[in-house]
Coordinates of C-alpha atoms in Angstrom, one line a residue:
Chain B
M23 CA -74.7 28.4 227.8
T24 CA -76.5 31.1 229.8
E25 CA -79.0 28.5 230.9
F26 CA -76.3 26.1 232.0
F27 CA -74.4 28.8 233.9
Q28 CA -77.6 29.8 235.7
A29 CA -78.4 26.2 236.5
A30 CA -74.9 25.7 238.0
V31 CA -75.3 28.7 240.1
R32 CA -78.7 27.5 241.3
M33 CA -77.3 24.1 242.2
G34 CA -74.2 25.6 243.8
T35 CA -75.8 28.2 246.0
P36 CA -77.1 25.9 248.8
L37 CA -73.8 24.0 248.7
L38 CA -71.9 27.2 249.0
L39 CA -73.9 28.5 252.0
M40 CA -73.5 25.2 253.9
A41 CA -69.9 24.7 252.9
L42 CA -68.9 28.1 254.2
G43 CA -70.5 27.5 257.6
G44 CA -69.0 24.0 257.5
T45 CA -65.5 25.3 256.9
W46 CA -65.7 27.3 260.1
T47 CA -66.9 24.4 262.1
L48 CA -64.0 22.3 260.7
Q49 CA -61.6 25.0 261.5
T50 CA -62.7 25.1 265.1
G51 CA -62.4 21.3 265.3
I52 CA -66.0 20.1 265.3
L53 CA -67.0 19.6 261.6
N54 CA -70.8 19.7 261.4
I55 CA -71.8 16.3 260.1
G56 CA -75.4 17.0 260.6
Q57 CA -75.9 19.4 257.7
E58 CA -78.1 17.0 255.6
G59 CA -80.7 16.6 258.4
G60 CA -80.6 20.3 259.1
L61 CA -81.1 21.1 255.5
I62 CA -84.2 19.0 255.1
L63 CA -85.8 20.3 258.3
A64 CA -85.1 23.9 257.2
S65 CA -86.6 23.2 253.8
F66 CA -89.8 22.0 255.5
F67 CA -90.0 24.8 258.0
A68 CA -89.5 27.4 255.2
V69 CA -92.6 26.0 253.5
L70 CA -94.5 25.8 256.8
G71 CA -93.8 29.4 257.7
N72 CA -94.4 30.6 254.2
H73 CA -97.7 28.7 254.0
L74 CA -99.0 29.9 257.4
F75 CA -98.2 33.6 257.0
G76 CA -98.1 34.0 253.2
S77 CA -94.6 35.6 253.5
W78 CA -91.2 34.3 252.4
I79 CA -89.5 36.3 255.1
V80 CA -91.4 34.4 257.8
G81 CA -90.5 31.2 255.9
I82 CA -86.8 32.1 256.2
V83 CA -87.2 32.9 259.8
F84 CA -88.8 29.6 260.5
A85 CA -86.1 27.8 258.6
V86 CA -83.3 29.5 260.4
A87 CA -85.0 28.9 263.8
V88 CA -85.4 25.2 263.2
A89 CA -81.8 24.9 262.0
L90 CA -80.7 26.8 265.1
V91 CA -82.4 24.4 267.4
Y92 CA -81.0 21.4 265.4
N93 CA -77.5 22.8 265.4
M94 CA -77.6 23.6 269.1
I95 CA -78.4 19.9 269.9
F96 CA -75.3 19.0 267.8
A97 CA -73.3 21.7 269.7
F98 CA -74.5 20.5 273.1
F99 CA -73.3 17.0 272.3
S100 CA -70.1 17.7 270.4
V101 CA -68.9 20.7 272.3
S102 CA -70.2 20.4 275.8
L103 CA -70.3 16.6 276.2
R104 CA -67.4 16.0 273.7
S105 CA -69.2 13.1 272.1
N106 CA -68.1 11.6 268.8
I107 CA -69.2 14.0 266.1
W108 CA -69.9 11.2 263.6
V109 CA -72.2 9.3 266.0
I110 CA -74.2 12.5 266.9
G111 CA -74.2 13.8 263.3
M112 CA -75.4 10.5 261.8
A113 CA -78.1 10.1 264.5
L114 CA -79.3 13.7 263.9
N115 CA -79.2 13.3 260.1
I116 CA -81.5 10.2 260.3
M117 CA -83.7 12.0 262.9
G118 CA -84.0 15.1 260.7
S119 CA -85.1 13.1 257.7
A120 CA -87.7 11.1 259.8
L121 CA -88.9 14.3 261.5
S122 CA -89.5 16.1 258.2
I123 CA -91.7 13.2 257.1
L124 CA -93.4 13.1 260.5
F125 CA -94.1 16.9 260.3
L126 CA -95.3 16.6 256.7
K127 CA -97.8 14.0 257.7
S128 CA -99.0 15.7 260.9
F129 CA -99.2 19.3 259.7
F130 CA -100.5 18.7 256.1
G131 CA -101.8 15.1 256.1
V132 CA -99.8 14.2 253.0
K133 CA -96.9 11.7 252.6
G134 CA -95.0 12.7 249.5
S135 CA -95.0 16.4 248.8
F136 CA -96.8 19.6 249.8
R137 CA -97.5 22.9 248.0
S138 CA -100.0 25.6 248.7
P139 CA -101.4 28.6 246.9
N140 CA -100.7 30.7 250.0
M141 CA -97.0 30.6 249.5
V142 CA -94.9 33.5 248.2
R143 CA -91.7 32.9 246.3
I144 CA -88.4 34.4 247.5
P145 CA -88.1 37.2 245.0
D146 CA -85.6 37.2 242.1
V147 CA -83.4 40.2 241.8
E148 CA -84.0 42.1 238.5
L149 CA -81.3 44.6 237.8
S150 CA -81.4 46.0 234.3
F151 CA -77.8 47.2 234.3
L152 CA -76.5 43.7 234.8
P153 CA -75.7 41.6 231.7
S154 CA -78.5 39.1 231.0
W155 CA -76.5 36.1 232.2
L156 CA -76.2 37.6 235.7
D157 CA -79.7 38.8 235.9
G158 CA -82.8 37.2 237.5
F159 CA -81.1 35.2 240.2
S160 CA -82.9 34.6 243.5
L161 CA -82.2 37.0 246.3
I162 CA -80.6 34.1 248.2
V163 CA -77.9 33.7 245.5
W164 CA -76.8 37.3 246.1
V165 CA -76.9 36.8 249.8
A166 CA -74.7 33.7 249.4
V167 CA -72.2 35.8 247.4
A168 CA -72.2 38.4 250.1
V169 CA -71.7 35.8 252.8
L170 CA -68.8 34.4 250.8
A171 CA -67.2 37.9 250.7
V172 CA -67.6 38.4 254.4
V173 CA -66.3 34.9 255.3
A174 CA -63.3 35.3 253.0
Y175 CA -62.5 38.6 254.6
M176 CA -62.9 37.4 258.1
D177 CA -61.0 34.2 257.4
S178 CA -57.9 35.9 256.1
R179 CA -57.9 39.4 257.7
T180 CA -59.3 39.3 261.2
V181 CA -58.2 38.1 264.6
L182 CA -61.5 36.1 264.9
G183 CA -60.6 34.2 261.8
M184 CA -57.3 33.2 263.3
R185 CA -58.8 32.3 266.6
L186 CA -61.2 29.9 264.8
K187 CA -58.3 28.1 263.3
A188 CA -56.4 28.1 266.6
A189 CA -59.4 26.5 268.2
G190 CA -59.1 23.5 265.9
E191 CA -55.3 23.3 266.0
N192 CA -54.5 23.9 269.7
E193 CA -57.4 24.5 271.9
E194 CA -55.4 24.4 275.1
A195 CA -53.2 27.2 274.0
L196 CA -56.2 29.3 273.0
D197 CA -57.9 28.6 276.3
A198 CA -54.7 29.6 278.1
A199 CA -54.7 32.8 276.1
G200 CA -58.1 33.6 277.6
V201 CA -60.3 32.8 274.7
P202 CA -63.0 30.3 275.7
V203 CA -63.0 27.7 272.9
W204 CA -66.4 26.4 273.7
R205 CA -67.9 29.8 273.0
L206 CA -66.2 30.1 269.6
R207 CA -67.6 26.6 268.7
Y208 CA -71.1 27.4 269.8
G209 CA -70.8 30.7 267.9
V210 CA -69.7 29.1 264.7
L211 CA -72.6 26.6 264.9
V212 CA -75.0 29.5 265.4
V213 CA -73.7 31.2 262.2
N214 CA -73.8 27.8 260.5
S215 CA -77.5 27.5 261.4
V216 CA -78.3 30.8 259.6
M217 CA -76.6 29.4 256.5
V218 CA -78.3 26.0 256.7
G219 CA -81.7 27.9 257.2
L220 CA -81.0 30.0 254.1
A221 CA -80.0 27.0 252.1
G222 CA -83.2 25.1 253.1
A223 CA -85.4 28.1 252.3
F224 CA -83.7 28.4 248.9
L225 CA -84.4 24.7 248.1
S226 CA -88.1 24.7 248.9
T227 CA -89.2 28.3 248.4
S228 CA -87.1 29.9 245.7
Y229 CA -87.2 28.3 242.2
L230 CA -89.4 25.4 243.4
L231 CA -92.3 26.3 245.6
S232 CA -93.1 23.1 247.5
F233 CA -91.7 20.6 249.9
V234 CA -90.9 17.1 248.6
R235 CA -89.8 14.4 251.0
G236 CA -86.1 13.7 250.6
M237 CA -85.6 16.9 248.6
S238 CA -82.3 17.6 250.2
A239 CA -80.9 14.7 248.1
D240 CA -77.4 14.5 249.6
R241 CA -76.7 18.2 249.2
G242 CA -75.8 18.4 252.9
W243 CA -73.3 15.6 252.3
M244 CA -71.8 17.3 249.2
A245 CA -71.3 20.4 251.3
V246 CA -69.5 18.3 253.9
A247 CA -67.5 16.7 251.1
A248 CA -66.5 20.1 249.8
V249 CA -65.4 21.1 253.4
I250 CA -63.3 17.9 253.7
F251 CA -61.9 18.5 250.3
G252 CA -60.8 22.0 251.3
D253 CA -59.5 20.8 254.6
G254 CA -60.1 24.2 256.3
H255 CA -58.9 26.2 253.3
L256 CA -61.7 28.4 252.0
G257 CA -60.4 28.6 248.4
W258 CA -60.3 24.9 247.9
T259 CA -63.7 24.5 249.4
V260 CA -65.2 27.1 247.1
F261 CA -63.5 25.4 244.2
A262 CA -65.1 22.1 245.2
V263 CA -68.5 23.8 245.5
I264 CA -68.1 25.1 242.0
I265 CA -67.2 21.7 240.6
F266 CA -70.2 20.0 242.4
G267 CA -72.6 22.7 241.2
V268 CA -71.4 22.4 237.6
A269 CA -71.7 18.6 237.9
Q270 CA -75.2 18.8 239.1
A271 CA -76.2 21.2 236.4
G272 CA -74.4 19.0 233.9
G273 CA -76.3 15.9 235.1
F274 CA -79.6 17.7 234.4
Q275 CA -78.2 18.8 231.0
L276 CA -77.3 15.2 230.2
Q277 CA -80.8 14.1 231.2
A278 CA -82.3 16.7 228.8
M279 CA -80.1 15.3 226.1
G280 CA -81.6 11.8 226.5
V281 CA -79.1 10.1 228.9
P282 CA -81.1 8.0 231.3
S283 CA -81.8 10.0 234.4
H284 CA -80.2 7.5 236.8
L285 CA -77.0 7.6 234.9
A286 CA -77.0 11.4 234.6
L287 CA -77.6 11.8 238.3
M288 CA -74.5 9.8 239.0
L289 CA -72.2 12.6 237.6
P290 CA -71.9 14.7 240.7
Y291 CA -71.1 11.8 242.9
V292 CA -68.4 10.5 240.5
L293 CA -66.9 14.0 240.5
V294 CA -66.9 14.2 244.3
I295 CA -64.9 10.9 244.4
I296 CA -62.5 12.0 241.7
A297 CA -62.0 15.3 243.4
L298 CA -61.3 13.6 246.7
V299 CA -58.9 11.1 245.2
T300 CA -56.9 13.7 243.3
R301 CA -56.5 15.9 246.3
G302 CA -55.8 12.9 248.5
I303 CA -56.6 14.4 251.9
G304 CA -59.0 14.0 254.8
K305 CA -56.7 11.7 256.8
G306 CA -57.5 10.8 260.3
R307 CA -60.7 12.6 260.7
S308 CA -62.8 9.4 260.4
S309 CA -61.5 7.9 263.6
Chain K
M22 CA -69.9 -5.0 296.2
K23 CA -72.9 -3.4 294.8
N24 CA -70.8 -0.7 293.4
R25 CA -68.6 -3.2 291.6
W26 CA -71.6 -4.8 289.9
I27 CA -72.7 -1.4 288.6
Q28 CA -69.2 -0.7 287.3
E29 CA -69.0 -4.1 285.5
H30 CA -72.4 -3.7 283.9
R31 CA -72.1 0.1 283.4
D32 CA -72.4 0.1 279.6
G33 CA -75.4 -2.3 279.5
L34 CA -77.1 -0.2 282.2
I35 CA -76.6 3.0 280.3
V36 CA -78.0 1.5 277.1
L37 CA -81.0 0.0 278.9
G38 CA -81.7 3.2 280.8
S39 CA -81.4 5.3 277.6
F40 CA -83.8 2.9 275.9
V41 CA -86.4 3.3 278.7
A42 CA -85.9 7.1 278.6
S43 CA -86.4 7.3 274.8
V44 CA -89.6 5.1 275.1
L45 CA -90.8 7.5 277.7
F46 CA -89.9 10.5 275.5
G47 CA -91.8 8.7 272.7
G48 CA -94.8 8.6 275.0
V49 CA -94.6 12.3 275.3
I50 CA -94.6 12.7 271.5
I51 CA -97.5 10.3 271.2
A52 CA -99.4 12.3 273.9
L53 CA -98.8 15.5 271.8
Y54 CA -100.9 13.8 269.1
G55 CA -103.7 13.5 271.6
A56 CA -103.3 9.8 271.9
N57 CA -102.9 7.7 275.1
P58 CA -99.2 6.6 275.1
M59 CA -100.0 3.3 276.9
E60 CA -102.7 2.6 274.4
A61 CA -100.5 3.4 271.4
Y62 CA -97.7 1.3 272.6
G63 CA -100.2 -1.4 273.5
E64 CA -101.5 -1.3 269.9
M65 CA -97.9 -1.5 268.7
I66 CA -97.2 -4.7 270.6
N67 CA -100.5 -6.1 269.8
G68 CA -100.0 -5.5 266.1
A69 CA -96.6 -7.1 266.1
L70 CA -97.1 -10.0 268.5
G71 CA -100.9 -10.3 268.9
D72 CA -101.3 -13.6 267.1
S73 CA -99.1 -16.2 265.3
D74 CA -99.5 -14.5 261.9
A75 CA -98.4 -11.2 263.3
M76 CA -95.5 -12.8 265.1
L77 CA -94.3 -14.5 261.9
G78 CA -94.6 -11.3 260.0
T79 CA -92.5 -9.6 262.7
L80 CA -89.9 -12.3 262.4
A81 CA -89.8 -11.7 258.6
K82 CA -89.2 -8.0 259.2
W83 CA -86.5 -8.8 261.7
V84 CA -84.2 -10.6 259.2
P85 CA -83.0 -7.6 257.1
L86 CA -82.8 -5.4 260.2
L87 CA -80.7 -7.9 262.0
L88 CA -78.3 -8.3 259.1
A89 CA -78.2 -4.5 258.6
T90 CA -77.4 -3.9 262.2
F91 CA -74.7 -6.5 262.1
A92 CA -73.3 -5.0 258.9
I93 CA -72.9 -1.6 260.6
S94 CA -71.6 -3.1 263.9
A95 CA -69.0 -5.2 262.2
A96 CA -67.5 -2.2 260.5
F97 CA -67.8 0.3 263.3
N98 CA -66.6 -2.2 265.9
G99 CA -63.4 -2.6 263.8
G100 CA -62.9 1.2 263.7
M101 CA -64.2 1.6 260.1
W102 CA -67.1 4.1 259.4
N103 CA -69.2 2.3 256.9
I104 CA -72.0 4.7 256.1
G105 CA -72.3 3.0 252.7
A106 CA -74.0 -0.2 253.6
E107 CA -77.2 0.8 251.8
G108 CA -75.3 1.0 248.5
Q109 CA -73.6 -2.3 249.3
L110 CA -77.0 -3.9 249.9
Y111 CA -78.3 -2.7 246.5
V112 CA -75.2 -3.8 244.7
G113 CA -75.3 -7.2 246.4
A114 CA -79.0 -7.7 245.7
F115 CA -78.6 -6.8 242.1
S116 CA -75.5 -9.1 241.7
A117 CA -77.6 -12.1 243.0
T118 CA -80.4 -11.2 240.7
W119 CA -78.1 -10.9 237.8
I120 CA -76.8 -14.5 238.4
G121 CA -80.4 -15.7 238.4
L122 CA -81.4 -13.9 235.2
T123 CA -78.2 -14.8 233.3
F124 CA -78.0 -18.5 234.2
P125 CA -81.6 -19.5 234.6
A126 CA -81.0 -23.1 233.5
L127 CA -78.6 -24.1 236.2
P128 CA -79.8 -26.5 238.9
G129 CA -80.6 -25.0 242.3
A130 CA -77.7 -26.8 244.0
V131 CA -75.3 -24.7 241.8
L132 CA -77.4 -21.6 241.3
M133 CA -78.1 -20.9 245.0
P134 CA -74.5 -20.9 246.3
L135 CA -73.5 -19.0 243.1
A136 CA -76.1 -16.3 243.7
L137 CA -75.2 -16.0 247.4
M138 CA -71.5 -15.7 246.5
A139 CA -72.3 -13.1 243.9
G140 CA -74.5 -11.2 246.3
L141 CA -72.0 -11.2 249.2
G142 CA -69.0 -10.7 246.8
G143 CA -70.5 -7.8 244.9
A144 CA -71.4 -6.0 248.1
A145 CA -68.0 -6.7 249.7
F146 CA -66.3 -5.3 246.5
W147 CA -68.5 -2.1 246.9
A148 CA -67.1 -1.9 250.5
W149 CA -63.6 -2.6 249.4
I150 CA -63.3 0.4 247.2
P151 CA -63.7 3.1 249.9
A152 CA -61.8 0.9 252.4
K153 CA -58.8 0.7 250.1
L154 CA -58.9 4.4 249.4
N155 CA -59.1 5.2 253.1
L156 CA -56.5 2.8 254.4
D157 CA -53.9 3.2 251.7
H158 CA -54.4 6.8 250.7
G159 CA -56.0 8.4 253.8
L160 CA -59.2 9.6 252.0
N161 CA -62.2 10.3 254.2
I162 CA -64.2 7.2 254.4
V163 CA -67.5 8.7 255.5
V164 CA -67.7 10.9 252.4
L165 CA -66.5 8.1 250.1
T166 CA -69.1 5.6 251.5
I167 CA -71.9 8.2 251.3
M168 CA -71.0 8.9 247.6
L169 CA -70.7 5.2 246.8
N170 CA -74.2 4.8 248.4
S171 CA -75.7 7.0 245.9
L172 CA -73.6 5.6 243.1
G173 CA -74.6 2.0 244.0
T174 CA -78.3 2.7 244.2
L175 CA -78.3 4.8 241.0
A176 CA -76.3 2.3 239.0
T177 CA -78.4 -0.6 239.9
Q178 CA -81.5 1.4 239.3
A179 CA -80.2 2.4 235.9
L180 CA -79.6 -1.2 235.1
T181 CA -83.1 -2.1 236.3
V182 CA -85.0 0.4 234.2
G183 CA -82.6 -0.1 231.3
P184 CA -81.1 -3.4 230.0
Y185 CA -82.6 -5.6 232.8
A186 CA -86.1 -4.1 232.9
G187 CA -88.7 -6.8 233.5
H188 CA -91.2 -7.6 230.8
Q189 CA -94.2 -8.6 232.8
V190 CA -94.0 -6.1 235.6
A191 CA -94.4 -2.4 236.2
A192 CA -91.4 -0.2 235.6
G193 CA -88.6 -0.4 238.2
A194 CA -88.3 -4.1 238.6
T195 CA -86.5 -7.0 236.9
D196 CA -88.2 -10.2 235.8
K197 CA -88.5 -12.9 238.5
I198 CA -85.5 -15.1 239.3
P199 CA -85.8 -18.8 238.4
E200 CA -87.7 -21.0 240.9
A201 CA -84.5 -23.0 241.6
M202 CA -82.8 -20.1 243.5
R203 CA -85.8 -19.1 245.6
F204 CA -85.9 -19.6 249.4
A205 CA -89.3 -21.3 250.2
K206 CA -91.8 -19.3 252.1
L207 CA -92.5 -20.8 255.6
T208 CA -96.0 -19.5 255.8
D209 CA -98.6 -18.3 253.4
F210 CA -99.3 -15.0 255.0
S211 CA -95.9 -13.5 255.6
N212 CA -92.6 -13.1 253.9
L213 CA -90.9 -15.4 256.3
N214 CA -88.7 -17.9 254.4
T215 CA -86.0 -20.4 254.8
G216 CA -83.4 -17.6 254.2
I217 CA -83.8 -16.8 257.9
F218 CA -81.7 -19.8 258.8
I219 CA -78.8 -18.5 256.7
A220 CA -79.2 -15.1 258.4
L221 CA -79.1 -16.7 261.8
V222 CA -76.1 -18.8 261.0
A223 CA -74.3 -15.7 259.7
V224 CA -75.2 -13.7 262.8
I225 CA -74.1 -16.5 265.2
L226 CA -70.8 -16.9 263.4
V227 CA -70.1 -13.1 263.5
T228 CA -71.1 -12.9 267.1
I229 CA -68.6 -15.6 268.0
A230 CA -66.0 -14.0 265.9
M231 CA -66.5 -10.6 267.5
L232 CA -66.7 -11.9 271.1
F233 CA -64.5 -14.9 271.3
T234 CA -61.8 -14.8 268.7
I235 CA -58.4 -13.1 268.5
R236 CA -59.6 -11.3 265.4
G237 CA -62.6 -10.0 267.3
Y238 CA -60.2 -8.6 270.0
D239 CA -58.1 -7.0 267.3
W240 CA -61.1 -5.3 265.8
K241 CA -61.9 -3.8 269.1
M242 CA -58.4 -2.7 269.8
C243 CA -58.2 -1.0 266.4
R244 CA -61.4 0.9 267.2
L245 CA -60.4 1.9 270.7
N246 CA -56.9 3.0 269.9
G247 CA -55.3 2.4 266.5
R248 CA -51.9 3.6 267.5
F249 CA -51.7 1.4 270.5
A250 CA -52.9 -1.6 268.4
K251 CA -50.1 -1.0 266.0
Y252 CA -47.6 -0.7 268.8
G253 CA -49.0 -4.0 270.1
G254 CA -48.1 -5.7 266.8
I255 CA -51.5 -5.8 265.2
D256 CA -51.6 -5.3 261.4
V257 CA -54.1 -2.5 261.6
R258 CA -54.6 -2.2 257.9
K259 CA -55.5 -5.9 257.5
V260 CA -57.7 -6.0 260.6
K261 CA -59.6 -2.9 259.5
M262 CA -60.0 -4.1 256.0
S263 CA -61.4 -7.4 257.2
A264 CA -64.0 -5.6 259.3
M265 CA -65.0 -3.5 256.3
L266 CA -65.3 -6.6 254.0
L267 CA -67.3 -8.5 256.6
S268 CA -69.6 -5.5 256.9
G269 CA -70.1 -5.3 253.1
A270 CA -70.8 -9.0 252.9
L271 CA -73.4 -8.8 255.7
A272 CA -75.1 -5.9 253.9
G273 CA -74.9 -7.9 250.7
L274 CA -76.5 -10.9 252.5
A275 CA -79.4 -8.7 253.6
G276 CA -80.0 -7.6 250.0
T277 CA -79.5 -11.1 248.6
L278 CA -82.0 -12.6 251.0
L279 CA -84.5 -9.9 250.1
V280 CA -84.2 -11.0 246.5
M281 CA -84.0 -14.7 247.0
G282 CA -86.5 -15.1 249.8
E283 CA -88.9 -12.2 249.7
Q284 CA -89.3 -10.3 246.4
Y285 CA -87.9 -12.9 244.0
R286 CA -86.8 -10.0 241.8
F287 CA -84.7 -6.8 242.1
R288 CA -86.7 -3.7 242.6
T289 CA -85.4 -0.1 242.4
A290 CA -86.6 0.5 245.9
I291 CA -85.8 -2.9 247.4
S292 CA -84.7 -1.5 250.8
P293 CA -86.6 1.2 252.6
G294 CA -83.4 2.3 254.4
Y295 CA -82.7 -0.9 256.4
T296 CA -79.0 0.0 256.9
W297 CA -79.8 3.5 258.2
T298 CA -82.0 1.9 260.8
G299 CA -79.3 -0.7 261.4
M300 CA -76.9 2.2 262.0
I301 CA -79.1 3.7 264.7
L302 CA -79.5 0.4 266.4
A303 CA -75.8 -0.4 266.2
M304 CA -74.8 2.9 267.6
M305 CA -77.4 2.6 270.4
V306 CA -75.8 -0.6 271.7
A307 CA -72.3 0.6 271.1
Y308 CA -71.6 -2.1 268.4
H309 CA -72.1 -5.1 270.8
P310 CA -73.4 -8.1 268.8
V311 CA -75.7 -9.4 271.5
G312 CA -77.0 -5.9 271.9
G313 CA -77.5 -5.7 268.2
I314 CA -79.6 -8.9 268.2
L315 CA -81.8 -7.6 271.0
A316 CA -82.1 -4.0 269.6
S317 CA -83.0 -5.2 266.1
A318 CA -85.6 -7.6 267.6
V319 CA -87.2 -4.7 269.6
Y320 CA -87.1 -2.5 266.6
A321 CA -88.7 -5.2 264.4
V322 CA -91.6 -5.4 266.9
M323 CA -92.0 -1.7 267.1
E324 CA -92.0 -1.2 263.3
S325 CA -94.2 -4.2 262.6
G326 CA -96.7 -2.9 265.1
A327 CA -96.4 0.7 264.1
L328 CA -98.8 0.4 261.2
Q329 CA -101.5 -0.9 263.6
M330 CA -100.7 2.0 265.9
E331 CA -101.0 4.5 263.1
L332 CA -104.3 2.9 262.1
M333 CA -105.8 3.0 265.6
T334 CA -104.4 6.2 267.1
D335 CA -103.3 8.4 264.1
V336 CA -99.7 8.5 265.5
P337 CA -97.4 8.3 262.4
V338 CA -95.1 5.3 262.1
E339 CA -92.0 7.7 261.9
V340 CA -92.3 8.1 265.7
V341 CA -90.5 4.7 266.0
Q342 CA -87.4 5.9 264.1
I343 CA -87.4 9.1 266.1
V344 CA -87.6 7.3 269.4
M345 CA -84.6 5.2 268.4
C346 CA -82.6 8.2 267.3
L347 CA -83.4 9.8 270.7
G348 CA -82.1 6.5 272.2
V349 CA -78.7 7.1 270.5
L350 CA -78.5 10.6 271.8
F351 CA -79.3 9.4 275.4
V352 CA -76.8 6.6 275.2
T353 CA -74.1 9.1 274.0
A354 CA -75.0 11.5 276.7
G355 CA -75.0 8.7 279.3
F356 CA -71.5 7.5 278.3
A357 CA -70.2 11.1 278.3
V358 CA -71.5 11.7 281.8
A359 CA -70.3 8.4 283.1
N360 CA -66.8 8.9 281.8
R361 CA -66.7 12.3 283.3
M362 CA -67.8 10.9 286.7
A363 CA -65.3 8.1 286.4
S364 CA -62.4 10.5 285.8
R365 CA -63.5 12.7 288.7
L366 CA -63.6 9.7 291.0
R367 CA -60.1 8.8 289.9
E368 CA -58.8 12.3 290.7
D369 CA -60.3 12.1 294.2

């Protein structure tokens, strides 16, 4: 049971980080569709920085930097040019995946995966006063919990949180009130880049210490699904993240119990669909 | 006079200009690899069109890309966001294979249409699920299709390594389908087969439907302004559903032709992401069918020649996909700027 709980936390952490940033982007009216591509690029750059400098901190800096560049392209098109977020997001997602393979080939000369003895793992936090089932998580897990607390506070208690929602609901009114909406949207995407960077670094340099092509494995999309499930409400999004994290951990558990891996891997996707159907929302955002 | 010509062909000019810009940008990327861009592009064209074998090979590569581009165009042009064409392709390909493996004794005249129907029908069904949930219950179609993508590929893969695992092949493939349902290869050296004629007929029919029929006009209206279309008396739900089912069937046809004409069996990695490429191409030409034909042909040339380029100049093949993605961004930027300029002109 402890193992299962820890696996669920491990699966849920990158989803949580991206879903929190994604919720803000949805609230301001420009849901970040490009999280999948950002995640895979961040995973690669975390490995690159870590490998070059033998430091996990540099790895995280690299990951955040590349996610920032990536999100700013998305921001330029969606906020400044007011292009369709789905077109831009899909193009950037496909480009991110192609770029990660291109970089893998050109920096390391390999096609499938890369690992190096130079790399240093993001440390786990060992706190002896914690009960054993809470102990030994990666540092990023605790960062994610802290981010959740900050986002939840800002979301419900601060003027900024209200302005973000106003940007999505009535941008003319907010503009008239003297708050530049474009600046809020850019700001939200900057914050989102930090979270995508952390999530990517977590994937490739926390429990696993290598980059594998396609290692993001739809996690960016699950985060987007959680955001759409929550429809701007933080609580529902976190609830979805927990469900998806548990489903992913459950899939691996089933695999260990002898269920064919392809079938076991289907579990989180089935749950995403069931979750969306039961909540029955997301109307009108696809057009 | 001249101004008018530019206005009429505005969209085409933007697409063309963006394509040229992205090829130039690709040249910069190639130069970063220390290769001569002209030389690299030359190798690319040479590798794709250099001799008749190369050209036939390129033609064979074109077929799935063409169908994938049309699959995406058909849905997007009708205002439906079908991101799930890859899953539909897998489900369609497996359905066709299943017919072949289950009824091996049937004569070709029965087996072939049956397999085609199963392939197209299975894929259309896989497209119907998210379309139904979206149109009747308002669920987000992008997330649904993405999830059904993974479900479709995982389910067919589970069947292929499980109950339908081939006996004489490496893991991850079914046994070969009976001879009676195979499209004959047209040449010895490439995968080009008679299935291309079916693809071409499908593409011509869909092009006519999109450009010259009332249904095609309705699709476009639903994409451009759903509320207005409803006000104009169009049954938006029906029109959008038909766009989605057509999209699924085209993706299914791509998968079915891969099975019946190229692989002669289902493999767990039967598509290297054809529909994702199709999505880039469809978005780049703003879902216009003729544009889709041209763009997929250009892409087939680039991808077919890219291996030669990688061999000769060390520039990775992924450059091709990145160049096309840049094309989408340029097109989008072009349309945004043009619209802004147009509205400014109107204000003056």
